[in-house]
Amino acid sequence: MAGYDQTLRPFLWRAERLYPDRELVSRTHEGIERYTYGDYAERIRQLANALEAAGVGEGDRVGTFCWNHHRHAEVYFAAPNVGGQLHTINPLLPPKHIQYIVENAADRLIFVDPSLLEVLEDAYDAEAFENVEQFVVMGAAVPETDLESVVDYESFIGEHDGDYEWPELDEELPAGMCYTSGTTGEPKGVEYTQKMLWSHTMATLTPMGLGIDDSDVVMPVVPMFHVNAWGLPFSSTAAGAKHVYPGPAPDPADLAALIEEEGVTLTAGVPTVWLGLLEYIENNEVDLSSLERIVIGGSAAPRSVIRRFDELGVEVVHAWGMTETAPIGTVSHLKPDLEDLPKDQQYEKRTKQGLIVPGLEFKVVDDDGEEVPWNSAERSSADRSSGQSPREDGEDFGELLIRGPWVTDSYFKRPEADETDFEGSWLKTGDIVSVDRDGYVKIVDRAKDVIKSGGEWISSVELENTIMAHDAVAEATVVGVPHEKWQERPAAFVVPVDDADVDRDALEADLHETIAGEFVDWWTPDAIVFIDEVPKTATGKFDKKVLREEYADEELLADE
Ligand code: ADP
C-alpha cells in the first residue's frame, strides 16, 4: 500500500519514548518481577534478533503455550514486528486439539511455561509437531523434560543485541492467530492481520471501547492464550498504561493482592473469576479503592455481579466478542440520557451486551435471512400491515451478523466455511440476539444452546441470570434436555454457595417461586439439580455439552 501501513510497531515505539519508566509487573513462578517500558522494549528487540537468528520471518508462526506474564507480553510484540505471527495456544484444550492446532498452524517455535511443560509433553506427537524446531521455556533454566531442542528464554535472548532495525511491514500481513475452542468439530483458526490488531487496539482505546489511557493500571486476568487477552497487552502499551500480569492460575487471593499492591484500575475476565473474587471479598478484608472498572465478557455478566461491584464502587463494563472479532464487538456503556434512570433499570441495560463499538456494523436476521427490526416501534408498523399484534421492545430476535476492520472474513485453511459461516463480508456469529430501541444488543442465547420447547424458544441465559441472582447460589446453568412431548425442556444445574447453612429444599422452593414470578410458566425448569461444580470449557465457560450428555436420559433427570 502507498503511504503508511497500520501496524503494531508504532505502539511500542511511543510507549518506550513517552513512558520509559512506567512499569510492567508479573507474578511468575520466580515471584513478583517488575521492570519498565524501557526494559520491555529492549528485551523485545533482543527477542526480535533471537527470532531472526532462528530463521523466523514473514509467514512464520510462533506458538506460545503460556499464562499471563511479561515474557509472554514480549513475544506479543516481537513475533508480529519481525513479520512473523504470534500464535497463542490454549493449554487447557484436550491433547488431540493441541496436536491438531500445532500441526494445522505449522508452528516453527513454541514458547512454553515451566508449569505447562508437562501438559505439552503429554500432547507431544512427533508427526503433529513436525515443524517445531525448538521449544523455549519461559524462565532462566530448563527443567527436566522429555522434549528435544529445548532452551531457556533468558539464554535464547541473552546473547542478542538490544538494537534492532524493525522491517517495514504490510498491514495485510498476518500478525496473530487464535483457534476457537471447537465445541463442534475441529478447532477453527482465525488469523489477525497487522491492520486488524491495529484497528482493534485503536477502537478499544476510545471511551466507547474500553477507554484505556496512560493513567490506567491494567491487569488482564483473561488468559493471554484467549484472543490475545482481549487485546489488552496491545492496548495497554498503545496507551502507555502500567501492565500487571497475574501469572499461572491465579486464585482470588492472588488477584486481590495484586489489585491492592499494584493499584490496579482496570481488570478483565470471564464472569466465574469475578464470582470467585466476590466470594473472597465477603470473607476477607480487601482494599478495592484503586479499582475503577472490570471488563466482563466471554459469557454474560450476571446482573447480581454488576450490582454487587457497583455497590463496592467498581463499574462493570460488560462486553461481547468472539475469537473471530479479535474480540471486542459490543460494550455496554450507559448512554448519557440513561444515566438518570433508577439503578435497577441501569443494571437492566448493563446486563445487555451493549452498543456496537465504533467502526463495526451489524444486522440481525431471521431463519429466512430476512432482517429483523431493532425495536417495537419499527416492528409495530410492520406487524400492523401484516395483521400481527405488536411486540414488546427488544422482543424480536434473530442471528447476529457482524463486519468491520477487525472482524475476520474467513477461517484458516477452511475454504468450505466461506459458505456456511460467512455471508460476503458478514460473519455469522451463531449468537441469537435482540436489539432494543436504544440500540443495546442483548444475547438471547447461542444458537446451539437455546431451548426449543414445543416449537417455542426458551432462553437458557435469562433463566441462568435469574437463578444466579440468588444469594445462596454460587453458579448455575440451564440446559435443554430431550423430552418426548415437548422435544426439549429446561433443567437447571445449581451450585449452592459454600455454606453449611444452605437448606437445599428451601433454596429449590425459593428458586421456583422467583422464576414463576419473572417468566411465563412454561419457562420454569422441569428440574433443579444440585451439583458441586459446573463443568467448564477450556476458555472457562460453562460446558453445557457435558451436562447435556450426562443428563440426556429424561428418566435420570426425573429421578434427581
Ligand atoms: P467459543 O466459546 O465458541 O470457543 P469464543 O471464545 O470466541 O469461542 O466465544 C465467543 C462466544 O462467547 C460468543 O459468540 C458468545 O456466544 C459468547 N459471549 C462472548 N461474550 C459474551 C457476553 N458478554 N455475553 C454472552 N455471551 C458472550
Coordinates of C-alpha atoms and ligand atoms in Angstrom, one line a residue:
M1 CA 0.0 0.0 0.0
A2 CA 1.2 3.5 -0.8
G3 CA 1.8 5.7 2.3
Y4 CA 1.8 4.4 5.8
D5 CA 0.6 1.0 6.9
Q6 CA -1.4 0.3 10.1
T7 CA 0.9 -2.0 12.1
L8 CA 1.8 -2.6 15.8
R9 CA 5.3 -1.2 15.7
P10 CA 4.4 2.5 16.5
F11 CA 2.6 1.5 19.7
L12 CA 5.8 0.1 21.2
W13 CA 8.0 2.9 19.9
R14 CA 5.7 5.5 21.5
A15 CA 5.4 3.7 24.9
E16 CA 9.2 3.5 25.1
R17 CA 9.8 7.1 24.2
L18 CA 7.0 8.7 26.3
Y19 CA 6.8 6.3 29.3
P20 CA 10.2 4.8 29.7
D21 CA 9.8 4.4 33.4
R22 CA 6.3 3.1 33.6
E23 CA 6.2 -0.5 35.0
L24 CA 5.2 -3.9 33.8
V25 CA 4.7 -6.3 36.8
S26 CA 4.3 -10.0 36.7
R27 CA 3.6 -12.7 39.1
T28 CA 5.7 -15.7 37.8
H29 CA 7.0 -18.9 39.2
E30 CA 10.1 -16.9 40.2
G31 CA 8.0 -14.4 42.3
I32 CA 6.9 -10.9 41.5
E33 CA 9.0 -9.4 38.7
R34 CA 8.9 -5.8 37.7
Y35 CA 10.7 -3.7 35.0
T36 CA 9.9 -0.6 32.9
Y37 CA 8.8 0.0 29.3
G38 CA 12.5 0.9 28.6
D39 CA 13.5 -2.6 29.7
Y40 CA 10.5 -4.1 27.9
A41 CA 11.3 -2.5 24.6
E42 CA 15.0 -3.5 24.8
R43 CA 14.2 -7.1 25.6
I44 CA 11.7 -7.2 22.8
R45 CA 14.5 -6.1 20.4
Q46 CA 16.8 -8.8 21.8
L47 CA 14.0 -11.3 21.2
A48 CA 13.5 -10.0 17.7
N49 CA 17.2 -10.6 17.0
A50 CA 16.9 -14.1 18.5
L51 CA 13.8 -14.9 16.4
E52 CA 15.6 -13.7 13.3
A53 CA 18.6 -15.8 14.1
A54 CA 16.2 -18.8 14.5
G55 CA 15.0 -18.1 11.0
V56 CA 11.6 -16.6 11.8
G57 CA 10.4 -14.1 9.2
E58 CA 7.3 -13.3 7.2
G59 CA 4.8 -16.0 7.2
D60 CA 6.3 -18.0 10.1
R61 CA 4.2 -18.8 13.0
V62 CA 5.5 -18.7 16.6
G63 CA 3.4 -20.7 19.1
T64 CA 3.0 -19.8 22.8
F65 CA 1.8 -22.1 25.5
C66 CA 1.8 -19.7 28.4
W67 CA -0.1 -17.9 31.1
N68 CA 0.0 -14.1 31.6
H69 CA 3.4 -12.7 32.3
H70 CA 6.0 -10.2 30.9
R71 CA 7.9 -12.8 28.8
H72 CA 4.7 -13.7 27.0
A73 CA 4.0 -10.0 26.5
E74 CA 7.5 -9.7 24.9
V75 CA 6.6 -12.4 22.3
Y76 CA 3.3 -10.4 21.7
F77 CA 5.3 -7.6 20.1
A78 CA 8.5 -9.3 18.9
A79 CA 6.9 -12.1 16.8
P80 CA 4.5 -9.8 14.8
N81 CA 7.0 -7.0 14.4
V82 CA 9.7 -9.1 12.8
G83 CA 6.9 -10.1 10.3
G84 CA 6.0 -13.4 11.9
Q85 CA 2.8 -14.5 13.5
L86 CA 2.0 -14.8 17.2
H87 CA 0.0 -18.0 17.6
T88 CA -1.3 -18.3 21.2
I89 CA -2.2 -21.9 22.0
N90 CA -4.8 -22.7 24.7
P91 CA -3.1 -25.2 27.1
L92 CA -6.4 -26.2 28.6
L93 CA -7.6 -27.8 25.4
P94 CA -7.6 -31.6 25.1
P95 CA -4.3 -33.1 23.7
K96 CA -5.8 -34.0 20.4
H97 CA -6.9 -30.4 19.8
I98 CA -3.5 -29.1 20.7
Q99 CA -1.9 -31.6 18.2
Y100 CA -4.4 -30.5 15.5
I101 CA -3.7 -26.8 16.2
V102 CA 0.1 -27.1 16.2
E103 CA 0.1 -29.2 13.0
N104 CA -2.5 -27.0 11.2
A105 CA -0.6 -23.8 12.1
A106 CA 2.8 -25.5 11.3
D107 CA 4.4 -23.6 14.3
R108 CA 8.2 -23.3 14.0
L109 CA 8.9 -22.4 17.6
I110 CA 6.9 -22.9 20.8
F111 CA 7.4 -20.8 23.9
V112 CA 6.2 -22.8 26.9
D113 CA 5.8 -22.0 30.6
P114 CA 7.7 -24.3 33.0
S115 CA 4.4 -25.1 34.7
L116 CA 2.9 -26.2 31.4
L117 CA 5.8 -28.2 30.2
E118 CA 4.2 -31.5 31.3
V119 CA 1.0 -30.6 29.6
L120 CA 2.9 -30.0 26.4
E121 CA 4.9 -33.2 26.8
D122 CA 1.6 -35.1 27.1
A123 CA 0.2 -33.5 24.0
Y124 CA 3.5 -34.0 22.0
D125 CA 3.2 -36.1 18.9
A126 CA 6.2 -36.3 16.5
E127 CA 4.1 -36.1 13.4
A128 CA 1.9 -33.2 14.6
F129 CA 4.9 -31.3 15.9
E130 CA 7.0 -32.0 12.8
N131 CA 7.6 -28.3 12.0
V132 CA 8.5 -27.3 15.5
E133 CA 12.3 -26.7 15.5
Q134 CA 12.8 -25.5 19.1
F135 CA 11.0 -25.2 22.4
V136 CA 11.8 -22.1 24.5
V137 CA 11.0 -22.5 28.3
M138 CA 9.8 -19.2 29.9
G139 CA 12.4 -18.8 32.6
A140 CA 16.2 -18.8 33.2
A141 CA 16.7 -22.6 33.3
V142 CA 15.5 -25.7 31.5
P143 CA 13.6 -28.1 33.8
E144 CA 13.8 -31.9 33.3
T145 CA 12.0 -32.8 30.1
D146 CA 11.4 -35.5 27.5
L147 CA 11.3 -32.9 24.8
E148 CA 14.3 -32.3 22.5
S149 CA 15.8 -29.0 21.3
V150 CA 14.8 -27.1 24.4
V151 CA 16.4 -23.8 25.5
D152 CA 15.5 -21.4 28.3
Y153 CA 14.2 -18.0 27.4
E154 CA 16.9 -15.9 29.1
S155 CA 19.6 -17.9 27.2
F156 CA 17.6 -17.6 24.0
I157 CA 17.5 -13.8 24.1
G158 CA 20.5 -13.3 26.3
E159 CA 23.3 -13.2 23.8
H160 CA 21.5 -10.9 21.4
D161 CA 21.8 -7.2 20.9
G162 CA 19.2 -4.7 22.3
D163 CA 19.2 -2.8 19.0
Y164 CA 17.1 -4.0 16.1
E165 CA 16.0 -2.4 12.8
W166 CA 12.3 -3.2 12.5
P167 CA 11.2 -4.1 9.0
E168 CA 8.5 -2.1 7.1
L169 CA 5.5 -4.4 7.1
D170 CA 2.4 -4.6 5.0
E171 CA -0.8 -4.1 7.1
E172 CA -2.4 -7.1 5.4
L173 CA 0.4 -9.4 6.8
P174 CA -1.0 -12.0 9.3
A175 CA 0.4 -11.0 12.7
G176 CA -1.6 -13.1 15.1
M177 CA -3.6 -16.3 15.3
C178 CA -6.0 -17.9 17.7
Y179 CA -8.2 -21.0 17.4
T180 CA -11.8 -21.2 18.6
S181 CA -12.3 -23.9 21.2
G182 CA -14.0 -26.2 18.7
T183 CA -17.2 -27.0 20.6
T184 CA -18.3 -28.6 17.4
G185 CA -15.7 -30.4 15.3
E186 CA -12.1 -29.4 14.9
P187 CA -10.9 -26.0 16.2
K188 CA -11.0 -23.3 13.6
G189 CA -8.1 -20.9 13.1
V190 CA -8.6 -17.2 13.0
E191 CA -5.8 -15.1 11.6
Y192 CA -5.3 -11.5 12.7
T193 CA -3.6 -9.2 10.2
Q194 CA -1.5 -6.2 11.4
K195 CA -4.4 -4.0 10.4
M196 CA -6.9 -6.0 12.4
L197 CA -4.8 -5.8 15.5
W198 CA -4.1 -2.1 14.9
S199 CA -7.7 -1.1 14.4
H200 CA -8.9 -3.3 17.3
T201 CA -6.4 -1.6 19.5
M202 CA -7.4 1.9 18.5
A203 CA -11.1 1.0 19.0
T204 CA -10.6 -0.3 22.5
L205 CA -8.7 2.9 23.5
T206 CA -11.7 5.1 22.7
P207 CA -14.2 5.8 25.5
M208 CA -16.9 3.9 23.6
G209 CA -14.5 0.9 23.6
L210 CA -12.7 0.3 26.9
G211 CA -11.4 3.8 27.3
I212 CA -7.8 2.8 28.4
D213 CA -5.4 5.7 29.0
D214 CA -2.0 6.4 30.4
S215 CA -3.4 6.7 34.0
D216 CA -4.5 3.1 34.0
V217 CA -3.0 0.1 35.7
V218 CA -4.3 -2.8 33.6
M219 CA -4.5 -6.4 34.8
P220 CA -5.7 -8.9 32.2
V221 CA -7.0 -11.9 34.1
V222 CA -8.4 -13.3 30.9
P223 CA -5.6 -15.6 29.7
M224 CA -3.2 -14.3 27.0
F225 CA -4.0 -17.5 25.1
H226 CA -7.6 -16.4 24.8
V227 CA -8.0 -13.9 21.9
N228 CA -4.8 -12.0 22.9
A229 CA -6.2 -11.4 26.4
W230 CA -8.9 -9.4 24.6
G231 CA -6.1 -7.3 23.1
L232 CA -5.1 -5.7 26.5
P233 CA -1.3 -6.2 26.1
F234 CA -1.6 -4.2 22.8
S235 CA -4.0 -1.5 24.0
S236 CA -2.2 -1.0 27.4
T237 CA 1.1 -0.5 25.5
A238 CA -0.6 1.8 23.0
A239 CA -1.9 3.9 25.9
G240 CA 1.2 3.8 27.9
A241 CA -0.6 2.2 30.8
K242 CA 1.1 0.1 33.5
H243 CA 0.7 -3.7 32.9
V244 CA 0.1 -6.2 35.7
Y245 CA 0.2 -9.9 34.8
P246 CA -1.2 -12.4 37.3
G247 CA 0.8 -15.4 36.1
P248 CA -0.1 -19.1 36.3
A249 CA -3.6 -20.0 37.6
P250 CA -4.2 -17.0 39.9
D251 CA -6.7 -17.6 42.7
P252 CA -8.9 -14.8 44.2
A253 CA -6.4 -14.1 46.9
D254 CA -3.7 -13.6 44.3
L255 CA -5.9 -11.2 42.4
A256 CA -6.9 -9.3 45.5
A257 CA -3.3 -8.9 46.5
L258 CA -2.2 -7.6 43.1
I259 CA -5.1 -5.1 43.0
E260 CA -4.2 -3.8 46.4
E261 CA -0.4 -3.8 45.9
E262 CA -0.1 -2.6 42.3
G263 CA -3.1 -0.1 42.4
V264 CA -4.9 -1.9 39.5
T265 CA -7.5 0.4 37.9
L266 CA -8.9 -1.9 35.2
T267 CA -9.1 -5.6 35.1
A268 CA -10.8 -8.1 32.8
G269 CA -12.0 -11.7 32.7
V270 CA -14.9 -14.1 32.4
P271 CA -17.7 -14.0 35.0
T272 CA -16.6 -17.0 37.0
V273 CA -13.4 -15.2 38.0
W274 CA -15.4 -12.3 39.5
L275 CA -17.9 -14.6 41.2
G276 CA -14.8 -16.1 42.9
L277 CA -13.4 -12.6 43.9
L278 CA -16.8 -11.5 45.3
E279 CA -17.0 -14.6 47.5
Y280 CA -13.4 -13.9 48.6
I281 CA -14.2 -10.3 49.4
E282 CA -17.1 -11.3 51.6
N283 CA -14.8 -13.2 53.9
N284 CA -11.6 -11.2 53.7
E285 CA -10.6 -7.6 54.1
V286 CA -9.7 -6.3 50.6
D287 CA -8.9 -2.7 49.6
L288 CA -10.5 -2.2 46.2
S289 CA -10.2 1.6 46.3
S290 CA -7.9 1.8 43.2
L291 CA -10.1 -0.4 41.1
E292 CA -12.4 1.7 38.7
R293 CA -13.7 -0.9 36.3
I294 CA -13.9 -4.6 35.5
V295 CA -14.4 -5.7 31.9
I296 CA -16.5 -8.8 31.9
G297 CA -17.1 -10.8 28.8
G298 CA -16.8 -14.3 27.3
S299 CA -20.2 -15.2 28.9
A300 CA -23.0 -13.0 30.1
A301 CA -22.2 -10.9 33.1
P302 CA -24.8 -11.8 35.7
R303 CA -26.8 -8.8 36.9
S304 CA -26.0 -9.7 40.5
V305 CA -22.3 -9.3 39.8
I306 CA -22.9 -6.0 38.1
R307 CA -24.9 -4.8 41.1
R308 CA -22.5 -6.1 43.8
F309 CA -19.5 -4.5 42.2
D310 CA -21.4 -1.2 41.7
E311 CA -22.2 -1.2 45.4
L312 CA -18.5 -1.6 46.0
G313 CA -17.8 1.4 43.8
V314 CA -16.5 -0.6 40.8
E315 CA -18.1 -0.2 37.4
V316 CA -18.6 -3.4 35.5
V317 CA -18.0 -2.9 31.8
H318 CA -19.9 -5.7 30.1
A319 CA -18.6 -6.6 26.7
W320 CA -19.3 -9.1 24.0
G321 CA -16.9 -10.6 21.5
M322 CA -15.6 -13.6 19.7
T323 CA -12.3 -15.1 18.6
E324 CA -13.5 -14.1 15.1
T325 CA -13.9 -10.4 16.2
A326 CA -10.4 -10.0 17.7
P327 CA -12.5 -10.0 20.1
I328 CA -14.4 -6.8 21.2
G329 CA -17.6 -6.1 19.3
T330 CA -20.1 -4.5 21.7
V331 CA -19.7 -2.7 25.0
S332 CA -22.5 -1.9 27.5
H333 CA -21.9 1.7 28.2
L334 CA -24.8 3.8 29.5
K335 CA -25.9 6.4 27.0
P336 CA -25.9 9.8 28.7
D337 CA -29.7 10.1 28.7
L338 CA -29.9 6.8 30.6
E339 CA -27.7 7.8 33.5
D340 CA -30.6 9.2 35.4
L341 CA -32.6 6.0 35.3
P342 CA -33.2 4.2 38.6
K343 CA -30.4 1.8 39.4
D344 CA -32.4 -1.2 38.6
Q345 CA -33.1 0.0 35.1
Q346 CA -29.4 0.9 34.7
Y347 CA -28.5 -2.7 35.7
E348 CA -31.0 -4.0 33.2
K349 CA -29.2 -2.1 30.4
R350 CA -25.7 -3.1 31.6
T351 CA -26.7 -6.7 31.7
K352 CA -27.2 -6.5 27.9
Q353 CA -24.1 -7.0 25.8
G354 CA -24.3 -3.4 24.8
L355 CA -23.6 -0.9 22.0
I356 CA -21.7 -1.7 18.8
V357 CA -18.1 -0.4 19.0
P358 CA -17.4 2.5 16.6
G359 CA -16.0 1.1 13.3
L360 CA -18.2 -2.1 13.2
E361 CA -21.6 -2.7 11.6
F362 CA -24.1 -5.4 12.4
K363 CA -27.5 -6.7 11.4
V364 CA -29.9 -9.3 12.8
V365 CA -31.6 -11.8 10.6
D366 CA -34.2 -14.5 11.0
D367 CA -34.2 -18.1 9.8
D368 CA -35.1 -16.9 6.2
G369 CA -32.3 -14.4 6.1
E370 CA -34.7 -11.5 6.5
E371 CA -33.5 -8.6 8.6
V372 CA -35.2 -8.4 12.0
P373 CA -36.2 -4.9 13.1
W374 CA -34.4 -3.4 16.1
N375 CA -37.3 -2.4 18.2
S376 CA -41.1 -2.4 18.7
A377 CA -41.7 0.9 17.0
E378 CA -40.5 -0.4 13.7
R379 CA -42.0 -3.8 14.3
S380 CA -45.3 -2.4 15.2
S381 CA -45.9 -0.8 11.9
A382 CA -44.7 -3.9 10.1
D383 CA -47.0 -6.0 12.2
R384 CA -49.9 -3.7 11.7
S385 CA -49.6 -4.0 8.0
S386 CA -49.3 -7.8 8.2
G387 CA -52.2 -8.0 10.8
Q388 CA -50.0 -9.3 13.6
S389 CA -50.0 -8.0 17.1
P390 CA -47.2 -5.6 18.1
R391 CA -44.3 -6.9 20.2
E392 CA -42.6 -5.6 23.2
D393 CA -39.4 -3.6 22.8
G394 CA -36.4 -5.9 22.2
E395 CA -38.6 -9.0 21.8
D396 CA -37.8 -9.8 18.2
F397 CA -34.7 -11.8 17.8
G398 CA -32.5 -13.4 15.2
E399 CA -28.9 -14.3 14.4
L400 CA -26.3 -11.5 14.8
L401 CA -24.2 -10.8 11.7
I402 CA -21.2 -8.5 12.1
R403 CA -18.5 -7.0 9.9
G404 CA -15.7 -4.5 10.2
P405 CA -11.9 -3.9 10.1
W406 CA -11.1 -6.3 12.9
V407 CA -13.7 -9.0 12.1
T408 CA -12.4 -12.0 10.1
D409 CA -14.0 -12.9 6.8
S410 CA -12.6 -16.5 6.6
Y411 CA -11.1 -19.3 8.7
F412 CA -7.5 -20.5 8.2
K413 CA -7.3 -23.2 5.5
R414 CA -11.1 -23.8 5.7
P415 CA -12.5 -22.5 2.3
E416 CA -15.7 -24.6 2.8
A417 CA -16.6 -22.4 5.8
D418 CA -17.0 -19.4 3.5
E419 CA -20.4 -20.8 2.5
T420 CA -21.6 -21.7 6.0
D421 CA -20.1 -19.2 8.4
F422 CA -19.9 -16.0 6.3
E423 CA -22.2 -14.1 4.0
G424 CA -19.9 -12.0 1.9
S425 CA -18.1 -9.7 4.3
W426 CA -20.6 -10.6 7.1
L427 CA -19.6 -13.0 9.8
K428 CA -22.5 -15.2 11.0
T429 CA -21.9 -15.2 14.8
G430 CA -24.2 -18.0 15.8
D431 CA -25.5 -15.8 18.6
I432 CA -29.2 -15.1 18.8
V433 CA -29.9 -11.5 19.8
S434 CA -32.5 -8.8 20.2
V435 CA -31.9 -5.1 19.9
D436 CA -33.8 -2.6 22.0
R437 CA -34.9 0.9 20.9
D438 CA -31.7 2.4 22.4
G439 CA -29.6 0.1 20.2
Y440 CA -28.4 -2.2 23.0
V441 CA -27.7 -5.7 21.7
K442 CA -28.8 -8.5 24.0
I443 CA -27.6 -12.1 23.5
V444 CA -30.7 -14.2 24.0
D445 CA -28.7 -17.4 23.6
R446 CA -26.2 -19.2 21.4
A447 CA -28.0 -20.8 18.5
K448 CA -26.9 -24.2 19.9
D449 CA -28.0 -23.5 23.5
V450 CA -31.4 -22.0 23.0
I451 CA -34.0 -24.5 24.4
K452 CA -36.7 -25.4 21.9
S453 CA -39.8 -26.4 23.8
G454 CA -43.0 -27.2 21.9
G455 CA -41.8 -25.1 18.9
E456 CA -41.2 -22.1 21.1
W457 CA -37.8 -20.8 22.3
I458 CA -36.7 -20.5 25.9
S459 CA -33.6 -18.5 26.7
S460 CA -31.2 -20.5 28.9
V461 CA -29.3 -17.3 29.5
E462 CA -32.2 -15.5 31.1
L463 CA -33.1 -18.3 33.4
E464 CA -29.4 -18.6 34.4
N465 CA -29.3 -14.9 35.2
T466 CA -32.3 -15.1 37.5
I467 CA -31.1 -18.2 39.3
M468 CA -27.6 -16.7 39.8
A469 CA -29.0 -13.6 41.3
H470 CA -30.0 -15.6 44.4
D471 CA -27.6 -15.0 47.3
A472 CA -27.3 -18.7 48.1
V473 CA -26.3 -19.6 44.5
A474 CA -22.6 -19.7 43.5
E475 CA -23.1 -20.8 39.9
A476 CA -25.9 -22.1 37.8
T477 CA -26.5 -23.2 34.3
V478 CA -29.6 -24.2 32.4
V479 CA -29.7 -26.7 29.5
G480 CA -32.4 -28.3 27.3
V481 CA -32.9 -32.0 28.0
P482 CA -34.8 -34.2 25.5
H483 CA -38.5 -34.5 26.1
E484 CA -40.9 -36.8 24.3
K485 CA -43.7 -34.4 24.1
W486 CA -42.0 -31.0 24.1
Q487 CA -38.8 -32.0 22.2
E488 CA -36.8 -30.2 24.9
R489 CA -37.4 -29.0 28.5
P490 CA -35.2 -26.8 30.6
A491 CA -33.2 -28.3 33.5
A492 CA -31.3 -26.1 35.9
F493 CA -28.0 -27.2 37.4
V494 CA -27.2 -25.2 40.5
V495 CA -24.1 -24.9 42.7
P496 CA -25.0 -23.6 46.1
V497 CA -22.6 -21.2 47.9
D498 CA -20.0 -22.9 50.1
D499 CA -22.0 -22.6 53.3
A500 CA -23.2 -25.4 55.5
D501 CA -26.4 -23.4 56.4
V502 CA -27.9 -23.6 52.9
D503 CA -31.0 -25.6 53.1
R504 CA -31.3 -27.1 49.6
D505 CA -35.1 -27.8 49.8
A506 CA -35.8 -24.3 50.8
L507 CA -33.5 -23.0 48.1
E508 CA -35.2 -25.1 45.4
A509 CA -38.6 -23.8 46.5
D510 CA -37.3 -20.3 46.6
L511 CA -35.9 -20.6 43.1
H512 CA -39.2 -22.0 41.7
E513 CA -41.0 -19.1 43.2
T514 CA -38.6 -16.5 41.8
I515 CA -38.7 -18.0 38.4
A516 CA -42.5 -18.2 38.4
G517 CA -42.6 -14.5 39.3
E518 CA -40.4 -13.5 36.4
F519 CA -41.3 -15.8 33.5
V520 CA -44.3 -17.4 31.8
D521 CA -45.0 -20.8 33.5
W522 CA -43.7 -23.0 30.6
W523 CA -40.2 -21.5 31.0
T524 CA -40.0 -23.0 34.5
P525 CA -37.3 -25.7 34.6
D526 CA -38.6 -29.2 35.0
A527 CA -35.8 -30.0 37.4
I528 CA -33.4 -28.2 39.6
V529 CA -30.4 -30.4 40.1
F530 CA -27.8 -29.5 42.7
I531 CA -24.2 -30.2 41.6
D532 CA -20.8 -29.4 43.1
E533 CA -19.3 -27.6 40.1
V534 CA -20.5 -26.5 36.7
P535 CA -18.1 -28.2 34.1
K536 CA -16.1 -25.6 32.3
T537 CA -14.7 -25.4 28.8
A538 CA -11.0 -24.7 28.0
T539 CA -11.9 -21.0 27.9
G540 CA -13.6 -21.1 31.4
K541 CA -17.2 -21.0 30.1
F542 CA -19.9 -23.3 31.3
D543 CA -19.6 -26.6 29.3
K544 CA -23.3 -27.4 28.7
K545 CA -22.3 -30.3 26.4
V546 CA -21.0 -32.3 29.4
L547 CA -24.2 -31.8 31.3
R548 CA -26.4 -32.5 28.3
E549 CA -24.6 -35.8 27.7
E550 CA -24.8 -36.8 31.4
Y551 CA -28.5 -36.0 31.7
A552 CA -29.6 -36.9 28.1
D553 CA -31.8 -39.5 29.6
E554 CA -35.0 -37.9 30.7
E555 CA -35.8 -40.6 33.3
L556 CA -32.5 -39.9 35.0
L557 CA -33.5 -36.3 35.4
A558 CA -36.9 -37.1 36.8
D559 CA -35.2 -39.2 39.5
E560 CA -33.0 -36.5 40.7
Ligands
ADP1 P1 -16.0 -20.4 21.9 O1 -16.6 -20.1 23.3 O2 -17.1 -20.7 20.9 O3 -14.8 -21.2 21.9 P2 -15.2 -17.6 21.8 O4 -14.3 -17.6 22.9 O5 -14.8 -16.9 20.6 O6 -15.4 -19.1 21.3 O7 -16.6 -17.2 22.3 C1 -17.5 -16.4 21.6 C2 -18.9 -16.5 22.1 O8 -18.9 -16.3 23.5 C3 -19.8 -15.5 21.5 O9 -20.3 -15.9 20.3 C4 -20.9 -15.6 22.6 O10 -21.8 -16.7 22.4 C5 -20.2 -15.8 23.9 N1 -20.0 -14.5 24.5 C6 -19.0 -13.7 24.5 N2 -19.2 -12.6 25.3 C7 -20.4 -12.7 25.8 C8 -21.2 -11.9 26.7 N3 -20.8 -10.8 27.2 N4 -22.4 -12.4 27.0 C9 -22.9 -13.5 26.5 N5 -22.2 -14.3 25.7 C10 -21.0 -13.9 25.3

